[in-house]
mmCIF file of C-alpha atoms in Angstrom:
data_model
loop_
_atom_site.group_PDB
_atom_site.id
_atom_site.type_symbol
_atom_site.label_atom_id
_atom_site.label_comp_id
_atom_site.label_asym_id
_atom_site.label_seq_id
_atom_site.Cartn_x
_atom_site.Cartn_y
_atom_site.Cartn_z
ATOM 1 C CA MET A 26 0.031 -0.076 0.075
ATOM 2 C CA ASN A 27 1.444 3.625 -0.514
ATOM 3 C CA ILE A 28 0.742 5.579 2.241
ATOM 4 C CA LYS A 29 0.537 9.013 -0.282
ATOM 5 C CA ASN A 30 -2.182 7.251 -2.606
ATOM 6 C CA PRO A 31 -3.982 5.119 -0.063
ATOM 7 C CA PRO A 32 -7.305 3.250 -0.745
ATOM 8 C CA LEU A 33 -10.066 5.194 0.875
ATOM 9 C CA PHE A 34 -11.495 3.969 4.032
ATOM 10 C CA LYS A 35 -15.196 2.561 3.320
ATOM 11 C CA PRO A 36 -15.810 5.204 0.995
ATOM 12 C CA VAL A 37 -19.404 6.216 -0.179
ATOM 13 C CA GLU A 38 -20.109 7.118 -3.988
ATOM 14 C CA THR A 39 -22.722 9.314 -5.243
ATOM 15 C CA ALA A 40 -23.839 9.553 -8.903
ATOM 16 C CA TYR A 41 -23.720 13.495 -9.854
ATOM 17 C CA ARG A 42 -24.832 14.833 -13.282
ATOM 18 C CA PHE A 43 -23.174 17.999 -14.282
ATOM 19 C CA THR A 44 -25.513 18.872 -17.354
ATOM 20 C CA SER A 45 -24.981 16.012 -19.774
ATOM 21 C CA THR A 46 -22.395 14.482 -18.262
ATOM 22 C CA GLU A 47 -22.522 11.900 -14.973
ATOM 23 C CA CYS A 48 -19.879 11.405 -12.832
ATOM 24 C CA VAL A 49 -19.143 9.703 -9.308
ATOM 25 C CA VAL A 50 -18.301 11.545 -6.375
ATOM 26 C CA THR A 51 -16.787 9.935 -3.534
ATOM 27 C CA HIS A 52 -16.921 10.767 0.307
ATOM 28 C CA SER A 53 -14.473 9.763 3.015
ATOM 29 C CA VAL A 54 -12.988 10.703 6.262
ATOM 30 C CA ASP A 55 -9.638 12.283 5.588
ATOM 31 C CA LYS A 56 -8.335 13.253 9.584
ATOM 32 C CA MET A 57 -9.728 12.597 13.148
ATOM 33 C CA GLY A 58 -8.743 14.322 16.382
ATOM 34 C CA VAL A 59 -9.743 12.188 19.214
ATOM 35 C CA LYS A 60 -9.210 13.441 22.921
ATOM 36 C CA ALA A 61 -9.112 11.595 25.991
ATOM 37 C CA THR A 62 -8.999 11.676 29.622
ATOM 38 C CA MET A 63 -6.081 9.198 30.581
ATOM 39 C CA ARG A 64 -6.630 6.986 33.860
ATOM 40 C CA GLU A 65 -5.233 8.280 37.118
ATOM 41 C CA ASP A 66 -2.504 5.489 37.197
ATOM 42 C CA LEU A 67 -1.255 6.182 33.523
ATOM 43 C CA TYR A 68 -1.405 9.880 33.783
ATOM 44 C CA GLU A 69 0.690 9.490 37.219
ATOM 45 C CA SER A 70 3.234 7.237 35.614
ATOM 46 C CA LEU A 71 3.818 9.246 32.592
ATOM 47 C CA LYS A 72 4.055 12.357 34.498
ATOM 48 C CA ASP A 73 7.156 10.859 35.965
ATOM 49 C CA ASN A 74 8.750 9.035 33.178
ATOM 50 C CA ILE A 75 7.466 9.755 29.361
ATOM 51 C CA ASN A 76 9.726 6.943 28.664
ATOM 52 C CA ILE A 77 6.880 4.190 29.700
ATOM 53 C CA LEU A 78 4.587 5.111 26.666
ATOM 54 C CA GLN A 79 7.644 3.265 24.723
ATOM 55 C CA HIS A 80 6.719 0.282 26.581
ATOM 56 C CA LEU A 81 2.849 0.679 25.837
ATOM 57 C CA ILE A 82 3.560 1.803 21.999
ATOM 58 C CA SER A 83 6.605 0.116 20.863
ATOM 59 C CA GLY A 84 8.543 1.964 17.796
ATOM 60 C CA ILE A 85 7.152 5.483 19.427
ATOM 61 C CA LYS A 86 9.142 8.427 18.950
ATOM 62 C CA ILE A 87 8.725 10.903 22.055
ATOM 63 C CA SER A 88 9.678 14.452 21.327
ATOM 64 C CA GLU A 89 11.606 16.911 23.356
ATOM 65 C CA GLU A 90 9.668 18.294 26.351
ATOM 66 C CA ASP A 91 7.608 21.469 25.283
ATOM 67 C CA THR A 92 6.901 23.815 28.599
ATOM 68 C CA MET A 93 4.274 26.496 26.558
ATOM 69 C CA TYR A 94 1.277 26.743 28.826
ATOM 70 C CA ASN A 95 -0.955 26.026 26.672
ATOM 71 C CA HIS A 96 0.546 23.261 24.592
ATOM 72 C CA TYR A 97 1.062 19.265 25.211
ATOM 73 C CA ARG A 98 4.061 18.412 26.822
ATOM 74 C CA TYR A 99 4.992 15.700 24.435
ATOM 75 C CA LYS A 100 4.285 15.368 21.071
ATOM 76 C CA CYS A 101 4.917 11.853 19.934
ATOM 77 C CA SER A 102 4.222 9.855 16.748
ATOM 78 C CA LYS A 103 4.776 6.129 15.047
ATOM 79 C CA VAL A 104 5.211 5.253 11.491
ATOM 80 C CA TYR A 105 4.165 1.937 10.308
ATOM 81 C CA PHE A 106 5.486 -0.042 7.359
ATOM 82 C CA ASP A 107 4.649 -3.379 5.756
ATOM 83 C CA LYS A 108 7.055 -6.247 4.955
ATOM 84 C CA HIS A 109 8.298 -4.529 2.131
ATOM 85 C CA GLY A 110 9.243 -1.100 4.061
ATOM 86 C CA VAL A 111 6.640 0.644 2.512
ATOM 87 C CA GLN A 112 4.872 3.045 4.896
ATOM 88 C CA THR A 113 1.040 2.401 5.675
ATOM 89 C CA ALA A 114 0.062 4.380 8.581
ATOM 90 C CA ARG A 115 0.753 6.925 11.091
ATOM 91 C CA LEU A 116 -0.677 8.090 14.471
ATOM 92 C CA ASP A 117 0.355 11.218 16.272
ATOM 93 C CA ILE A 118 -0.041 11.758 19.914
ATOM 94 C CA LYS A 119 0.276 14.583 22.158
ATOM 95 C CA VAL A 120 0.372 13.838 25.948
ATOM 96 C CA LEU A 121 0.229 15.912 29.036
ATOM 97 C CA LYS A 122 -1.179 19.321 28.373
ATOM 98 C CA ASN A 123 0.653 22.026 30.372
ATOM 99 C CA HIS A 124 -2.477 23.173 31.201
ATOM 100 C CA PRO A 125 -3.110 22.825 35.131
ATOM 101 C CA ASP A 126 -6.841 21.995 34.524
ATOM 102 C CA ALA A 127 -6.151 19.445 31.852
ATOM 103 C CA GLU A 128 -2.816 17.971 32.488
ATOM 104 C CA ASN A 129 -4.246 14.333 32.085
ATOM 105 C CA CYS A 130 -5.099 14.856 28.734
ATOM 106 C CA LEU A 131 -4.295 12.621 25.375
ATOM 107 C CA TYR A 132 -4.867 14.026 22.045
ATOM 108 C CA ILE A 133 -4.532 11.196 18.954
ATOM 109 C CA GLU A 134 -4.579 12.446 15.389
ATOM 110 C CA VAL A 135 -5.030 9.850 12.704
ATOM 111 C CA ASN A 136 -6.173 9.632 9.160
ATOM 112 C CA PRO A 137 -8.418 6.852 8.639
ATOM 113 C CA ASN A 138 -7.696 6.737 4.993
ATOM 114 C CA LYS A 139 -3.825 6.350 5.578
ATOM 115 C CA SER A 140 -4.335 4.118 8.331
ATOM 116 C CA PHE A 141 -7.328 2.345 9.348
ATOM 117 C CA TYR A 142 -6.521 -0.611 7.201
ATOM 118 C CA ASP A 143 -2.926 -1.270 9.469
ATOM 119 C CA GLU A 144 -4.011 -3.953 11.999
ATOM 120 C CA ASN A 145 -0.918 -2.722 14.080
ATOM 121 C CA CYS A 146 -2.274 0.823 14.055
ATOM 122 C CA LEU A 147 -5.592 0.056 15.539
ATOM 123 C CA HIS A 148 -4.258 -1.914 17.799
ATOM 124 C CA ASP A 149 -2.021 0.641 19.510
ATOM 125 C CA LEU A 150 -5.109 2.820 19.086
ATOM 126 C CA GLU A 151 -7.230 0.514 21.133
ATOM 127 C CA THR A 152 -4.703 0.227 23.781
ATOM 128 C CA LEU A 153 -4.306 4.005 23.939
ATOM 129 C CA LEU A 154 -8.010 4.532 24.144
ATOM 130 C CA SER A 155 -8.719 1.421 26.761
ATOM 131 C CA MET A 156 -6.352 2.782 29.080
ATOM 132 C CA SER A 157 -8.237 6.095 29.128
ATOM 133 C CA GLU A 158 -11.094 6.878 31.593
ATOM 134 C CA LEU A 159 -13.421 8.185 28.889
ATOM 135 C CA TYR A 160 -12.630 9.667 24.883
ATOM 136 C CA PHE A 161 -14.759 11.675 22.325
ATOM 137 C CA ILE A 162 -14.027 12.695 18.706
ATOM 138 C CA GLU A 163 -13.038 16.567 18.794
ATOM 139 C CA LYS A 164 -13.379 16.739 14.987
ATOM 140 C CA MET A 165 -12.886 15.188 11.738
ATOM 141 C CA ASP A 166 -12.568 16.303 8.231
ATOM 142 C CA ILE A 167 -15.029 15.133 5.495
ATOM 143 C CA ALA A 168 -13.331 14.613 1.945
ATOM 144 C CA ILE A 169 -15.168 14.618 -0.905
ATOM 145 C CA ASP A 170 -13.394 14.128 -4.326
ATOM 146 C CA ILE A 171 -14.983 15.792 -7.434
ATOM 147 C CA PRO A 172 -13.561 13.868 -10.757
ATOM 148 C CA ILE A 173 -13.013 17.310 -12.056
ATOM 149 C CA SER A 174 -10.312 19.769 -12.863
ATOM 150 C CA LYS A 175 -9.806 22.092 -9.997
ATOM 151 C CA TYR A 176 -9.745 24.889 -12.681
ATOM 152 C CA PHE A 177 -13.838 24.548 -12.959
ATOM 153 C CA VAL A 178 -14.369 24.116 -9.191
ATOM 154 C CA HIS A 179 -14.528 27.267 -6.742
ATOM 155 C CA LEU A 180 -15.584 28.473 -3.329
ATOM 156 C CA ILE A 181 -18.000 31.030 -2.920
ATOM 157 C CA LYS A 182 -17.159 33.301 0.062
ATOM 158 C CA ASP A 183 -19.195 33.812 3.026
ATOM 159 C CA LYS A 184 -19.397 34.712 6.512
ATOM 160 C CA ARG A 185 -15.871 32.977 6.756
ATOM 161 C CA ALA A 186 -12.516 34.902 5.695
ATOM 162 C CA LYS A 187 -11.202 33.447 2.365
ATOM 163 C CA LEU A 188 -7.921 32.634 1.569
ATOM 164 C CA ASP A 189 -6.506 31.913 -1.771
ATOM 165 C CA TYR A 190 -2.769 30.287 -2.166
ATOM 166 C CA HIS A 191 -1.084 29.630 -5.508
ATOM 167 C CA ALA A 192 1.199 27.043 -5.230
ATOM 168 C CA SER A 193 1.824 27.715 -8.843
ATOM 169 C CA LYS A 194 0.746 29.625 -11.664
ATOM 170 C CA ASP A 195 -1.685 26.325 -12.679
ATOM 171 C CA SER A 196 -2.329 25.387 -9.279
ATOM 172 C CA LYS A 197 -4.694 27.426 -6.778
ATOM 173 C CA THR A 198 -5.906 26.264 -3.278
ATOM 174 C CA GLU A 199 -8.750 27.897 -1.655
ATOM 175 C CA TYR A 200 -9.410 28.186 2.206
ATOM 176 C CA LEU A 201 -12.648 29.561 4.081
ATOM 177 C CA GLY A 202 -12.160 30.158 7.886
ATOM 178 C CA LYS A 203 -8.854 31.563 9.467
ATOM 179 C CA VAL A 204 -7.455 29.038 11.569
ATOM 180 C CA ARG A 205 -6.755 25.877 10.049
ATOM 181 C CA ASN A 206 -8.115 22.747 11.395
ATOM 182 C CA ASN A 207 -10.715 24.519 13.574
ATOM 183 C CA VAL A 208 -14.553 23.047 13.275
ATOM 184 C CA GLY A 209 -16.087 24.896 9.898
ATOM 185 C CA HIS A 210 -12.579 25.003 8.116
ATOM 186 C CA VAL A 211 -12.632 24.232 4.467
ATOM 187 C CA LYS A 212 -9.955 23.307 2.028
ATOM 188 C CA LEU A 213 -10.779 22.917 -1.992
ATOM 189 C CA TYR A 214 -7.360 21.755 -4.014
ATOM 190 C CA ASP A 215 -6.085 20.205 -6.768
ATOM 191 C CA LYS A 216 -5.621 16.627 -5.622
ATOM 192 C CA ARG A 217 -4.783 15.318 -9.125
ATOM 193 C CA LYS A 218 -1.201 17.292 -8.671
ATOM 194 C CA GLU A 219 -1.145 17.215 -4.828
ATOM 195 C CA SER A 220 -1.040 13.349 -5.230
ATOM 196 C CA GLY A 221 0.399 12.747 -8.788
ATOM 197 C CA LEU A 222 -2.844 11.205 -9.821
ATOM 198 C CA PRO A 223 -3.282 10.447 -13.735
ATOM 199 C CA ASN A 224 -6.973 11.903 -14.001
ATOM 200 C CA ASP A 225 -8.713 15.328 -12.722
ATOM 201 C CA LEU A 226 -9.697 15.274 -9.285
ATOM 202 C CA THR A 227 -10.877 18.109 -6.849
ATOM 203 C CA ARG A 228 -10.853 17.750 -3.564
ATOM 204 C CA LEU A 229 -12.915 19.499 -0.872
ATOM 205 C CA GLU A 230 -11.848 19.104 3.000
ATOM 206 C CA ILE A 231 -14.794 20.395 5.679
ATOM 207 C CA THR A 232 -13.438 19.979 9.301
ATOM 208 C CA VAL A 233 -16.752 18.858 11.257
ATOM 209 C CA GLY A 234 -17.150 18.576 15.243
ATOM 210 C CA ASN A 235 -18.194 14.999 16.642
ATOM 211 C CA PRO A 236 -20.574 13.138 14.930
ATOM 212 C CA LEU A 237 -22.637 11.722 17.785
ATOM 213 C CA SER A 238 -23.619 14.738 19.146
ATOM 214 C CA GLU A 239 -26.468 15.642 19.540
ATOM 215 C CA HIS A 240 -27.341 18.190 16.840
ATOM 216 C CA TRP A 241 -24.510 16.957 14.603
ATOM 217 C CA SER A 242 -26.523 17.004 11.267
ATOM 218 C CA GLN A 243 -28.218 19.941 11.536
ATOM 219 C CA ASP A 244 -24.755 21.929 12.549
ATOM 220 C CA ILE A 245 -22.892 20.470 9.638
ATOM 221 C CA LYS A 246 -25.325 21.807 7.000
ATOM 222 C CA GLY A 247 -24.434 25.040 8.782
ATOM 223 C CA LEU A 248 -20.422 24.426 7.695
ATOM 224 C CA LEU A 249 -21.100 23.311 4.094
ATOM 225 C CA PRO A 250 -19.773 25.519 1.636
ATOM 226 C CA LYS A 251 -21.311 26.911 -1.291
ATOM 227 C CA VAL A 252 -19.378 25.611 -4.326
ATOM 228 C CA ALA A 253 -19.254 26.673 -7.711
ATOM 229 C CA ILE A 254 -18.886 24.627 -10.686
ATOM 230 C CA LEU A 255 -18.062 25.889 -13.713
ATOM 231 C CA VAL A 256 -19.949 23.789 -16.942
ATOM 232 C CA PRO A 257 -19.426 25.603 -20.413
ATOM 233 C CA GLU A 258 -22.144 25.574 -22.727
ATOM 234 C CA GLY A 259 -21.974 22.863 -24.716
ATOM 235 C CA GLN A 260 -19.190 21.362 -23.535
ATOM 236 C CA GLU A 261 -18.238 18.381 -21.570
ATOM 237 C CA ALA A 262 -17.758 19.244 -17.704
ATOM 238 C CA ASN A 263 -13.980 19.006 -18.324
ATOM 239 C CA PRO A 264 -12.295 20.005 -21.165
ATOM 240 C CA SER A 265 -8.972 21.929 -19.054
ATOM 241 C CA SER A 266 -6.612 20.047 -21.208
ATOM 242 C CA ASN A 267 -8.029 21.987 -24.670
ATOM 243 C CA LEU A 268 -6.882 25.057 -22.859
ATOM 244 C CA ASN A 269 -3.336 26.723 -22.340
ATOM 245 C CA ASP A 270 -2.431 29.139 -19.941
ATOM 246 C CA THR A 271 -3.025 32.150 -21.652
ATOM 247 C CA GLU A 272 -6.342 31.325 -22.583
ATOM 248 C CA ARG A 273 -7.287 30.253 -18.926
ATOM 249 C CA VAL A 274 -6.051 34.026 -17.613
ATOM 250 C CA LEU A 275 -8.090 35.648 -20.387
ATOM 251 C CA ILE A 276 -11.169 33.731 -19.513
ATOM 252 C CA ASP A 277 -10.463 34.345 -15.676
ATOM 253 C CA LEU A 278 -10.383 38.257 -16.430
ATOM 254 C CA LEU A 279 -13.139 37.928 -18.650
ATOM 255 C CA ARG A 280 -15.392 36.128 -16.610
ATOM 256 C CA GLY A 281 -15.266 38.653 -13.663
ATOM 257 C CA ASN A 282 -15.267 41.943 -15.601
ATOM 258 C CA PRO A 283 -18.539 43.555 -15.952
ATOM 259 C CA ASN A 284 -17.729 44.956 -19.335
ATOM 260 C CA LYS A 285 -16.836 41.249 -20.616
ATOM 261 C CA THR A 286 -18.734 41.342 -24.030
ATOM 262 C CA ASP A 287 -16.585 44.934 -25.211
ATOM 263 C CA TYR A 288 -13.377 43.269 -24.184
ATOM 264 C CA TRP A 289 -14.467 39.494 -25.874
ATOM 265 C CA ASN A 290 -15.236 41.212 -29.137
ATOM 266 C CA GLN A 291 -11.764 42.955 -29.572
ATOM 267 C CA LEU A 292 -9.980 39.023 -29.716
ATOM 268 C CA GLY A 293 -9.578 37.597 -32.891
ATOM 269 C CA TYR A 294 -11.878 34.942 -34.307
ATOM 270 C CA LYS A 295 -10.147 31.809 -33.728
ATOM 271 C CA MET A 296 -9.717 32.928 -29.540
ATOM 272 C CA ARG A 297 -13.308 34.033 -29.320
ATOM 273 C CA ARG A 298 -14.595 30.692 -30.662
ATOM 274 C CA LYS A 299 -12.611 28.558 -28.413
ATOM 275 C CA ILE A 300 -13.178 30.823 -24.857
ATOM 276 C CA GLU A 301 -16.723 31.788 -25.892
ATOM 277 C CA PRO A 302 -18.493 28.890 -23.981
ATOM 278 C CA PHE A 303 -16.027 29.344 -20.555
ATOM 279 C CA VAL A 304 -16.467 33.133 -20.789
ATOM 280 C CA PHE A 305 -20.379 33.024 -20.883
ATOM 281 C CA ALA A 306 -20.657 29.741 -19.055
ATOM 282 C CA SER A 307 -23.009 29.342 -15.948
ATOM 283 C CA ASP A 308 -21.817 28.550 -12.404
ATOM 284 C CA LEU A 309 -23.820 25.400 -11.094
ATOM 285 C CA GLY A 310 -24.152 24.994 -7.507
ATOM 286 C CA PHE A 311 -22.459 21.975 -5.824
ATOM 287 C CA ASP A 312 -25.416 19.617 -4.185
ATOM 288 C CA TYR A 313 -24.174 17.730 -1.113
ATOM 289 C CA ASP A 314 -25.453 13.962 0.006
ATOM 290 C CA MET A 315 -26.060 14.354 3.537
ATOM 291 C CA GLU A 316 -26.920 10.817 3.613
ATOM 292 C CA ALA A 317 -23.176 10.043 2.229
ATOM 293 C CA ILE A 318 -21.208 12.345 4.515
ATOM 294 C CA GLU A 319 -23.521 10.639 7.348
ATOM 295 C CA GLU A 320 -22.427 7.267 6.401
ATOM 296 C CA VAL A 321 -18.725 7.864 6.308
ATOM 297 C CA ALA A 322 -18.693 9.253 9.458
ATOM 298 C CA SER A 323 -20.266 6.350 11.022
ATOM 299 C CA HIS A 324 -17.855 4.412 9.470
ATOM 300 C CA ALA A 325 -15.025 6.252 11.307
ATOM 301 C CA VAL A 326 -16.715 6.543 14.585
ATOM 302 C CA LYS A 327 -17.343 2.937 14.832
ATOM 303 C CA THR A 328 -13.966 1.429 13.976
ATOM 304 C CA ILE A 329 -12.493 3.507 17.382
ATOM 305 C CA MET A 330 -15.344 1.967 19.577
ATOM 306 C CA PHE A 331 -13.224 -0.651 21.203
ATOM 307 C CA ASN A 332 -14.388 -3.021 23.948
ATOM 308 C CA GLY A 333 -13.280 -1.956 27.106
ATOM 309 C CA ALA A 334 -12.797 1.802 26.125
ATOM 310 C CA TYR A 335 -15.651 4.137 26.954
ATOM 311 C CA TYR A 336 -16.823 6.907 23.898
ATOM 312 C CA MET A 337 -18.454 10.061 24.931
ATOM 313 C CA ASN A 338 -21.072 11.832 22.613
ATOM 314 C CA GLN A 339 -20.316 15.239 23.950
ATOM 315 C CA TYR A 340 -17.188 17.386 24.821
ATOM 316 C CA ILE A 341 -15.706 15.911 27.912
ATOM 317 C CA HIS A 342 -14.151 18.186 30.900
ATOM 318 C CA PRO A 343 -10.893 16.849 32.638
#
């Protein structure tokens, strides 16, 4: 298994139609943050000797001590490999928060898509959570993969701050929300380019809260961003390979200009004919499949409900 492009963990697919073109949109959980309250005996042992963690989780690496007031004292990680030496999974753990009211906190971050097929990783996760008094999912990233070029997919600005990051001239990542990884943060990017995939793929990631909280389904609807998909009139939904860099820049400039018809008429006949479907295209709104979102969240939750580990459906106060 290649951890860069692993098989998705229990994905849910939805057939989606963009004008005359039908494609499959894939849903999964890309990252989870699990917060736990350690048992008193484990807390006291680790407080006196953090290296005990290496006996509980063999192969774990422990960082130097961090004494910043609101930080976790130790950041730990373990990387898993198959028999060929290929990385298959990763577990990140933060232990002993320096805040006096939350010293016995344990925080685990794991990517189901990259880790939940590895039995050793799941075993270590079970070990940690079974030694906790109780735990809950603080947040998770819902990933929605749309098989269309990122060039045609855009976030619509809402009350959240919007940031566009240009990794290169033909690769733009869009964000909503000021604080990365906070509930409500949104990322839209070119998954094809990021992972070296052969086909166009745009990924939308939305950070949401605990799926078992009382009003989760209703709350998540308020977090889903408006996504516009540019579908040129009379064109297939994904003809990006026919456009060069100059044509893409022209389209972007003209589409946002109130006098675009005047400028478009000044172009040569061949250029006008080629870019006309894009300049005068309509933006289609993306419709979310809530059942698919809820199903992938449920798969991830059930995977970490181990016997002997006590799961909570709301925030815990250490």
